[in-house]
Amino acid sequence: MKNEMPLPPEKNDPLDELLRGAVEYLPDNGFTARVLTALPAKRSHAWRRLVVLTMAVLAGAALAAWQLPAILGVLHQSIPKHWSAIQWPWLATFAALVAALASLVWAMFAIVNEEE
Amino acid sequence: MSFSDADLIARVLLREDQNAFGELVRRYQSPVRGFLARLANGDAHLADDLAQETFVKAWRKIGTFRSDAKFSTWLFGIACNEWRMHARRRKELALEELAEPSAGLAEAEAATASNLRLDLAAAMKLLTTAERAAIVLCCQNGLSHDEAAQALGCPLGTVKTNVLRGREKLKRALAV
């Protein structure tokens, strides 16, 4: 760390004396506490969050790649001919699929927008 | 036991130690707030807001601090940028501009003309923002011209000129 000496004041210069004399110590008066309160969350937390989200996306993607063909096959075979023919088991499977895809999209969106 | 700035910075970098950062804030709050108050023509509330933002930015960017400079110089640089952004937002004077003193200072000019002694605070208002910043850093906070140039983000020659001009104006205004 540089330890450069400050400029030597001009000898017997009343302006320098006046300027130095005008420097007063400002009491803290809670300033430090306000700064500490305003500090953003620890960066390590953000880093951990990023890791968790990435793991979740990878796990979700792997699970989807493994199970999606089977689920789509079941849905395709039992696709209802009319809206009135929709049955609860089919609807539940379809809703679960939509929720899983939405979660995956949300997780990827969160990673992309992760604050550095 | 008193830690050096380098020790405290290392603790902040390695452990994100808020207590260590708090100690740095306690050490430098007075010069940073004083510097900003001078730039803000004595507006203590504005100076404190800008100083708080300065320290929050310092916390965020402390990884970019290079240990070949003094921590205070680095902080003054951030404070200066905060002031510039504020000035831009309010369409006031930017540090680079060497504008004339505002019309509201006519009273101070008149006092000088009639050989009345101004106090230092009033005389400082006669300076441009750039001159005031250079005088406060070099003559009141003990920074070298090099360090002030680094903090203000301007060439060394500009700082020297601003200090010289500022001192001449102050000498005339204060009749010293």
GROMACS .gro file of C-alpha atoms in nm:
model
  292
    1MET     CA    1   0.000   0.000   0.000
    2LYS     CA    2   0.137   0.337  -0.101
    3ASN     CA    3   0.243   0.556   0.191
    4GLU     CA    4   0.295   0.875   0.000
    5MET     CA    5   0.348   1.175   0.219
    6PRO     CA    6   0.091   1.449   0.185
    7LEU     CA    7   0.196   1.779   0.037
    8PRO     CA    8   0.403   1.979   0.284
    9PRO     CA    9   0.214   2.293   0.381
   10GLU     CA   10   0.369   2.619   0.275
   11LYS     CA   11   0.551   2.765   0.569
   12ASN     CA   12   0.384   3.060   0.740
   13ASP     CA   13   0.106   3.069   0.484
   14PRO     CA   14  -0.201   3.197   0.667
   15LEU     CA   15  -0.431   3.041   0.405
   16ASP     CA   16  -0.294   2.694   0.478
   17GLU     CA   17  -0.339   2.751   0.850
   18LEU     CA   18  -0.693   2.868   0.788
   19LEU     CA   19  -0.776   2.569   0.567
   20ARG     CA   20  -0.628   2.316   0.808
   21GLY     CA   21  -0.799   2.485   1.101
   22ALA     CA   22  -1.136   2.458   0.928
   23VAL     CA   23  -1.117   2.078   0.910
   24GLU     CA   24  -1.340   1.951   1.185
   25TYR     CA   25  -1.412   1.594   1.286
   26LEU     CA   26  -1.773   1.507   1.214
   27PRO     CA   27  -1.917   1.287   1.491
   28ASP     CA   28  -2.058   0.957   1.367
   29ASN     CA   29  -2.409   1.012   1.509
   30GLY     CA   30  -2.532   0.675   1.385
   31PHE     CA   31  -2.394   0.715   1.034
   32THR     CA   32  -2.194   0.390   1.044
   33ALA     CA   33  -2.497   0.198   1.170
   34ARG     CA   34  -2.709   0.336   0.884
   35VAL     CA   35  -2.445   0.232   0.630
   36LEU     CA   36  -2.424  -0.120   0.773
   37THR     CA   37  -2.803  -0.151   0.762
   38ALA     CA   38  -2.804  -0.043   0.397
   39LEU     CA   39  -2.542  -0.296   0.286
   40PRO     CA   40  -2.674  -0.550   0.035
   41ALA     CA   41  -2.701  -0.919   0.124
   42LYS     CA   42  -2.381  -1.114   0.144
   43ARG     CA   43  -2.247  -1.215  -0.193
   44SER     CA   44  -2.192  -1.574  -0.072
   45HIS     CA   45  -2.571  -1.613  -0.032
   46ALA     CA   46  -2.625  -1.504  -0.391
   47TRP     CA   47  -2.356  -1.749  -0.500
   48ARG     CA   48  -2.521  -2.034  -0.309
   49ARG     CA   49  -2.859  -1.942  -0.456
   50LEU     CA   50  -2.713  -1.958  -0.803
   51VAL     CA   51  -2.567  -2.304  -0.734
   52VAL     CA   52  -2.898  -2.434  -0.593
   53LEU     CA   53  -3.095  -2.298  -0.890
   54THR     CA   54  -2.849  -2.443  -1.140
   55MET     CA   55  -2.865  -2.784  -0.971
   56ALA     CA   56  -3.245  -2.767  -0.969
   57VAL     CA   57  -3.255  -2.684  -1.340
   58LEU     CA   58  -3.015  -2.965  -1.427
   59ALA     CA   59  -3.207  -3.216  -1.213
   60GLY     CA   60  -3.539  -3.103  -1.360
   61ALA     CA   61  -3.405  -3.121  -1.715
   62ALA     CA   62  -3.264  -3.471  -1.658
   63LEU     CA   63  -3.591  -3.591  -1.506
   64ALA     CA   64  -3.790  -3.442  -1.792
   65ALA     CA   65  -3.563  -3.597  -2.054
   66TRP     CA   66  -3.603  -3.935  -1.881
   67GLN     CA   67  -3.981  -3.932  -1.820
   68LEU     CA   68  -4.119  -3.693  -2.080
   69PRO     CA   69  -4.154  -3.948  -2.368
   70ALA     CA   70  -4.349  -4.187  -2.145
   71ILE     CA   71  -4.576  -3.912  -2.014
   72LEU     CA   72  -4.638  -3.776  -2.363
   73GLY     CA   73  -4.717  -4.131  -2.481
   74VAL     CA   74  -4.976  -4.179  -2.207
   75LEU     CA   75  -5.129  -3.837  -2.278
   76HIS     CA   76  -5.139  -3.904  -2.652
   77GLN     CA   77  -5.308  -4.244  -2.612
   78SER     CA   78  -5.574  -4.117  -2.377
   79ILE     CA   79  -5.631  -3.778  -2.540
   80PRO     CA   80  -6.003  -3.695  -2.505
   81LYS     CA   81  -6.211  -3.653  -2.820
   82HIS     CA   82  -6.429  -3.380  -2.666
   83TRP     CA   83  -6.381  -3.137  -2.371
   84SER     CA   84  -6.674  -3.306  -2.200
   85ALA     CA   85  -6.484  -3.635  -2.209
   86ILE     CA   86  -6.188  -3.501  -2.006
   87GLN     CA   87  -6.126  -3.718  -1.702
   88TRP     CA   88  -5.953  -3.624  -1.380
   89PRO     CA   89  -5.650  -3.856  -1.415
   90TRP     CA   90  -5.564  -3.714  -1.756
   91LEU     CA   91  -5.615  -3.354  -1.635
   92ALA     CA   92  -5.396  -3.415  -1.329
   93THR     CA   93  -5.113  -3.557  -1.544
   94PHE     CA   94  -5.141  -3.266  -1.786
   95ALA     CA   95  -5.141  -3.007  -1.503
   96ALA     CA   96  -4.835  -3.169  -1.345
   97LEU     CA   97  -4.654  -3.152  -1.679
   98VAL     CA   98  -4.739  -2.782  -1.725
   99ALA     CA   99  -4.629  -2.705  -1.367
  100ALA     CA  100  -4.298  -2.887  -1.418
  101LEU     CA  101  -4.229  -2.700  -1.744
  102ALA     CA  102  -4.322  -2.367  -1.583
  103SER     CA  103  -4.088  -2.437  -1.290
  104LEU     CA  104  -3.808  -2.514  -1.529
  105VAL     CA  105  -3.865  -2.194  -1.724
  106TRP     CA  106  -3.884  -1.991  -1.403
  107ALA     CA  107  -3.560  -2.140  -1.273
  108MET     CA  108  -3.378  -2.065  -1.598
  109PHE     CA  109  -3.519  -1.711  -1.597
  110ALA     CA  110  -3.399  -1.664  -1.237
  111ILE     CA  111  -3.048  -1.778  -1.330
  112VAL     CA  112  -3.029  -1.547  -1.629
  113ASN     CA  113  -3.140  -1.251  -1.417
  114GLU     CA  114  -2.923  -1.340  -1.120
  115GLU     CA  115  -2.761  -1.024  -0.984
  116GLU     CA  116  -2.384  -1.039  -0.999
  117MET     CA  117  -0.590  -0.385   1.933
  118SER     CA  118  -0.597  -0.164   1.626
  119PHE     CA  119  -0.603  -0.318   1.280
  120SER     CA  120  -0.449  -0.148   0.978
  121ASP     CA  121  -0.666  -0.060   0.678
  122ALA     CA  122  -0.505  -0.347   0.486
  123ASP     CA  123  -0.598  -0.596   0.761
  124LEU     CA  124  -0.959  -0.475   0.767
  125ILE     CA  125  -0.987  -0.485   0.388
  126ALA     CA  126  -0.850  -0.840   0.386
  127ARG     CA  127  -1.114  -0.945   0.641
  128VAL     CA  128  -1.389  -0.791   0.429
  129LEU     CA  129  -1.260  -0.964   0.117
  130LEU     CA  130  -1.209  -1.306   0.275
  131ARG     CA  131  -1.503  -1.329   0.517
  132GLU     CA  132  -1.730  -1.044   0.411
  133ASP     CA  133  -1.681  -0.924   0.766
  134GLN     CA  134  -1.931  -0.641   0.824
  135ASN     CA  135  -1.765  -0.549   1.155
  136ALA     CA  136  -1.435  -0.491   0.975
  137PHE     CA  137  -1.613  -0.284   0.712
  138GLY     CA  138  -1.790  -0.091   0.991
  139GLU     CA  139  -1.450  -0.001   1.135
  140LEU     CA  140  -1.341   0.131   0.795
  141VAL     CA  141  -1.661   0.339   0.775
  142ARG     CA  142  -1.597   0.479   1.125
  143ARG     CA  143  -1.242   0.575   1.026
  144TYR     CA  144  -1.333   0.753   0.705
  145GLN     CA  145  -1.688   0.879   0.755
  146SER     CA  146  -1.574   1.221   0.871
  147PRO     CA  147  -1.341   1.311   0.577
  148VAL     CA  148  -1.581   1.165   0.319
  149ARG     CA  149  -1.886   1.342   0.462
  150GLY     CA  150  -1.685   1.663   0.501
  151PHE     CA  151  -1.562   1.644   0.140
  152LEU     CA  152  -1.914   1.590   0.006
  153ALA     CA  153  -2.053   1.864   0.229
  154ARG     CA  154  -1.803   2.108   0.075
  155LEU     CA  155  -1.907   2.002  -0.276
  156ALA     CA  156  -2.273   2.036  -0.177
  157ASN     CA  157  -2.212   2.388  -0.045
  158GLY     CA  158  -2.280   2.283   0.313
  159ASP     CA  159  -2.594   2.074   0.255
  160ALA     CA  160  -2.531   1.816   0.529
  161HIS     CA  161  -2.833   1.598   0.447
  162LEU     CA  162  -2.736   1.567   0.082
  163ALA     CA  163  -2.373   1.503   0.181
  164ASP     CA  164  -2.477   1.225   0.421
  165ASP     CA  165  -2.699   1.059   0.158
  166LEU     CA  166  -2.416   1.064  -0.096
  167ALA     CA  167  -2.165   0.946   0.165
  168GLN     CA  168  -2.390   0.653   0.256
  169GLU     CA  169  -2.416   0.557  -0.111
  170THR     CA  170  -2.037   0.595  -0.138
  171PHE     CA  171  -1.976   0.341   0.138
  172VAL     CA  172  -2.239   0.099   0.005
  173LYS     CA  173  -2.065   0.112  -0.335
  174ALA     CA  174  -1.730   0.062  -0.163
  175TRP     CA  175  -1.868  -0.255   0.000
  176ARG     CA  176  -1.989  -0.385  -0.335
  177LYS     CA  177  -1.670  -0.300  -0.522
  178ILE     CA  178  -1.407  -0.364  -0.258
  179GLY     CA  179  -1.279  -0.655  -0.467
  180THR     CA  180  -1.162  -0.400  -0.725
  181PHE     CA  181  -0.957  -0.200  -0.473
  182ARG     CA  182  -0.590  -0.209  -0.567
  183SER     CA  183  -0.355  -0.198  -0.273
  184ASP     CA  184  -0.106   0.027  -0.452
  185ALA     CA  185  -0.330   0.323  -0.365
  186LYS     CA  186  -0.445   0.449  -0.028
  187PHE     CA  187  -0.793   0.338   0.078
  188SER     CA  188  -0.888   0.700   0.142
  189THR     CA  189  -0.793   0.797  -0.216
  190TRP     CA  190  -1.008   0.515  -0.349
  191LEU     CA  191  -1.300   0.623  -0.131
  192PHE     CA  192  -1.270   0.986  -0.238
  193GLY     CA  193  -1.282   0.862  -0.598
  194ILE     CA  194  -1.611   0.683  -0.536
  195ALA     CA  195  -1.746   0.987  -0.349
  196CYS     CA  196  -1.652   1.202  -0.644
  197ASN     CA  197  -1.839   0.977  -0.885
  198GLU     CA  198  -2.144   0.985  -0.659
  199TRP     CA  199  -2.131   1.365  -0.666
  200ARG     CA  200  -2.098   1.365  -1.046
  201MET     CA  201  -2.399   1.136  -1.084
  202HIS     CA  202  -2.599   1.354  -0.847
  203ALA     CA  203  -2.495   1.666  -1.039
  204ARG     CA  204  -2.598   1.506  -1.367
  205ARG     CA  205  -2.931   1.400  -1.221
  206ARG     CA  206  -3.000   1.753  -1.103
  207LYS     CA  207  -2.844   1.913  -1.407
  208GLU     CA  208  -2.603   2.097  -1.186
  209LEU     CA  209  -2.236   2.154  -1.239
  210ALA     CA  210  -2.026   1.852  -1.323
  211LEU     CA  211  -1.675   1.841  -1.184
  212GLU     CA  212  -1.517   1.872  -1.526
  213GLU     CA  213  -1.694   2.196  -1.596
  214LEU     CA  214  -1.505   2.505  -1.498
  215ALA     CA  215  -1.816   2.715  -1.472
  216GLU     CA  216  -1.836   3.060  -1.331
  217PRO     CA  217  -1.963   3.102  -0.973
  218SER     CA  218  -2.339   3.123  -0.951
  219ALA     CA  219  -2.528   3.447  -0.952
  220GLY     CA  220  -2.640   3.386  -0.596
  221LEU     CA  221  -2.291   3.458  -0.481
  222ALA     CA  222  -2.302   3.821  -0.583
  223GLU     CA  223  -2.323   3.918  -0.219
  224ALA     CA  224  -1.994   3.746  -0.143
  225GLU     CA  225  -1.831   3.913  -0.440
  226ALA     CA  226  -1.956   4.250  -0.322
  227ALA     CA  227  -1.814   4.185   0.022
  228THR     CA  228  -1.477   4.108  -0.132
  229ALA     CA  229  -1.488   4.422  -0.336
  230SER     CA  230  -1.548   4.628  -0.029
  231ASN     CA  231  -1.252   4.461   0.144
  232LEU     CA  232  -1.470   4.293   0.401
  233ARG     CA  233  -1.330   3.970   0.528
  234LEU     CA  234  -1.534   3.667   0.427
  235ASP     CA  235  -1.532   3.356   0.635
  236LEU     CA  236  -1.380   3.050   0.478
  237ALA     CA  237  -1.713   2.876   0.411
  238ALA     CA  238  -1.843   3.174   0.216
  239ALA     CA  239  -1.514   3.214   0.031
  240MET     CA  240  -1.518   2.848  -0.071
  241LYS     CA  241  -1.849   2.912  -0.246
  242LEU     CA  242  -1.667   3.149  -0.480
  243LEU     CA  243  -1.471   2.856  -0.623
  244THR     CA  244  -1.587   2.631  -0.902
  245THR     CA  245  -1.673   2.277  -0.800
  246ALA     CA  246  -1.350   2.146  -0.950
  247GLU     CA  247  -1.139   2.402  -0.764
  248ARG     CA  248  -1.324   2.335  -0.440
  249ALA     CA  249  -1.276   1.959  -0.474
  250ALA     CA  250  -0.904   1.999  -0.543
  251ILE     CA  251  -0.854   2.239  -0.250
  252VAL     CA  252  -1.046   2.017  -0.005
  253LEU     CA  253  -0.855   1.704  -0.106
  254CYS     CA  254  -0.507   1.856  -0.126
  255CYS     CA  255  -0.509   2.134   0.133
  256GLN     CA  256  -0.754   1.992   0.388
  257ASN     CA  257  -0.727   1.615   0.357
  258GLY     CA  258  -0.355   1.594   0.285
  259LEU     CA  259  -0.372   1.414  -0.048
  260SER     CA  260  -0.084   1.468  -0.289
  261HIS     CA  261  -0.161   1.615  -0.630
  262ASP     CA  262  -0.117   1.267  -0.779
  263GLU     CA  263  -0.364   1.112  -0.535
  264ALA     CA  264  -0.614   1.393  -0.590
  265ALA     CA  265  -0.589   1.346  -0.966
  266GLN     CA  266  -0.653   0.974  -0.917
  267ALA     CA  267  -0.954   1.040  -0.692
  268LEU     CA  268  -1.101   1.309  -0.915
  269GLY     CA  269  -1.032   1.115  -1.234
  270CYS     CA  270  -0.863   1.405  -1.408
  271PRO     CA  271  -0.509   1.483  -1.529
  272LEU     CA  272  -0.243   1.587  -1.280
  273GLY     CA  273  -0.199   1.924  -1.451
  274THR     CA  274  -0.570   2.000  -1.408
  275VAL     CA  275  -0.550   1.936  -1.035
  276LYS     CA  276  -0.243   2.157  -0.999
  277THR     CA  277  -0.415   2.436  -1.193
  278ASN     CA  278  -0.733   2.405  -0.988
  279VAL     CA  279  -0.541   2.415  -0.660
  280LEU     CA  280  -0.346   2.720  -0.775
  281ARG     CA  281  -0.652   2.905  -0.901
  282GLY     CA  282  -0.855   2.811  -0.595
  283ARG     CA  283  -0.585   2.932  -0.360
  284GLU     CA  284  -0.554   3.263  -0.543
  285LYS     CA  285  -0.930   3.318  -0.527
  286LEU     CA  286  -0.938   3.231  -0.157
  287LYS     CA  287  -0.648   3.462  -0.081
  288ARG     CA  288  -0.824   3.747  -0.257
  289ALA     CA  289  -1.157   3.674  -0.093
  290LEU     CA  290  -1.014   3.633   0.254
  291ALA     CA  291  -0.758   3.909   0.217
  292VAL     CA  292  -0.478   3.694   0.355
   0.00000   0.00000   0.00000
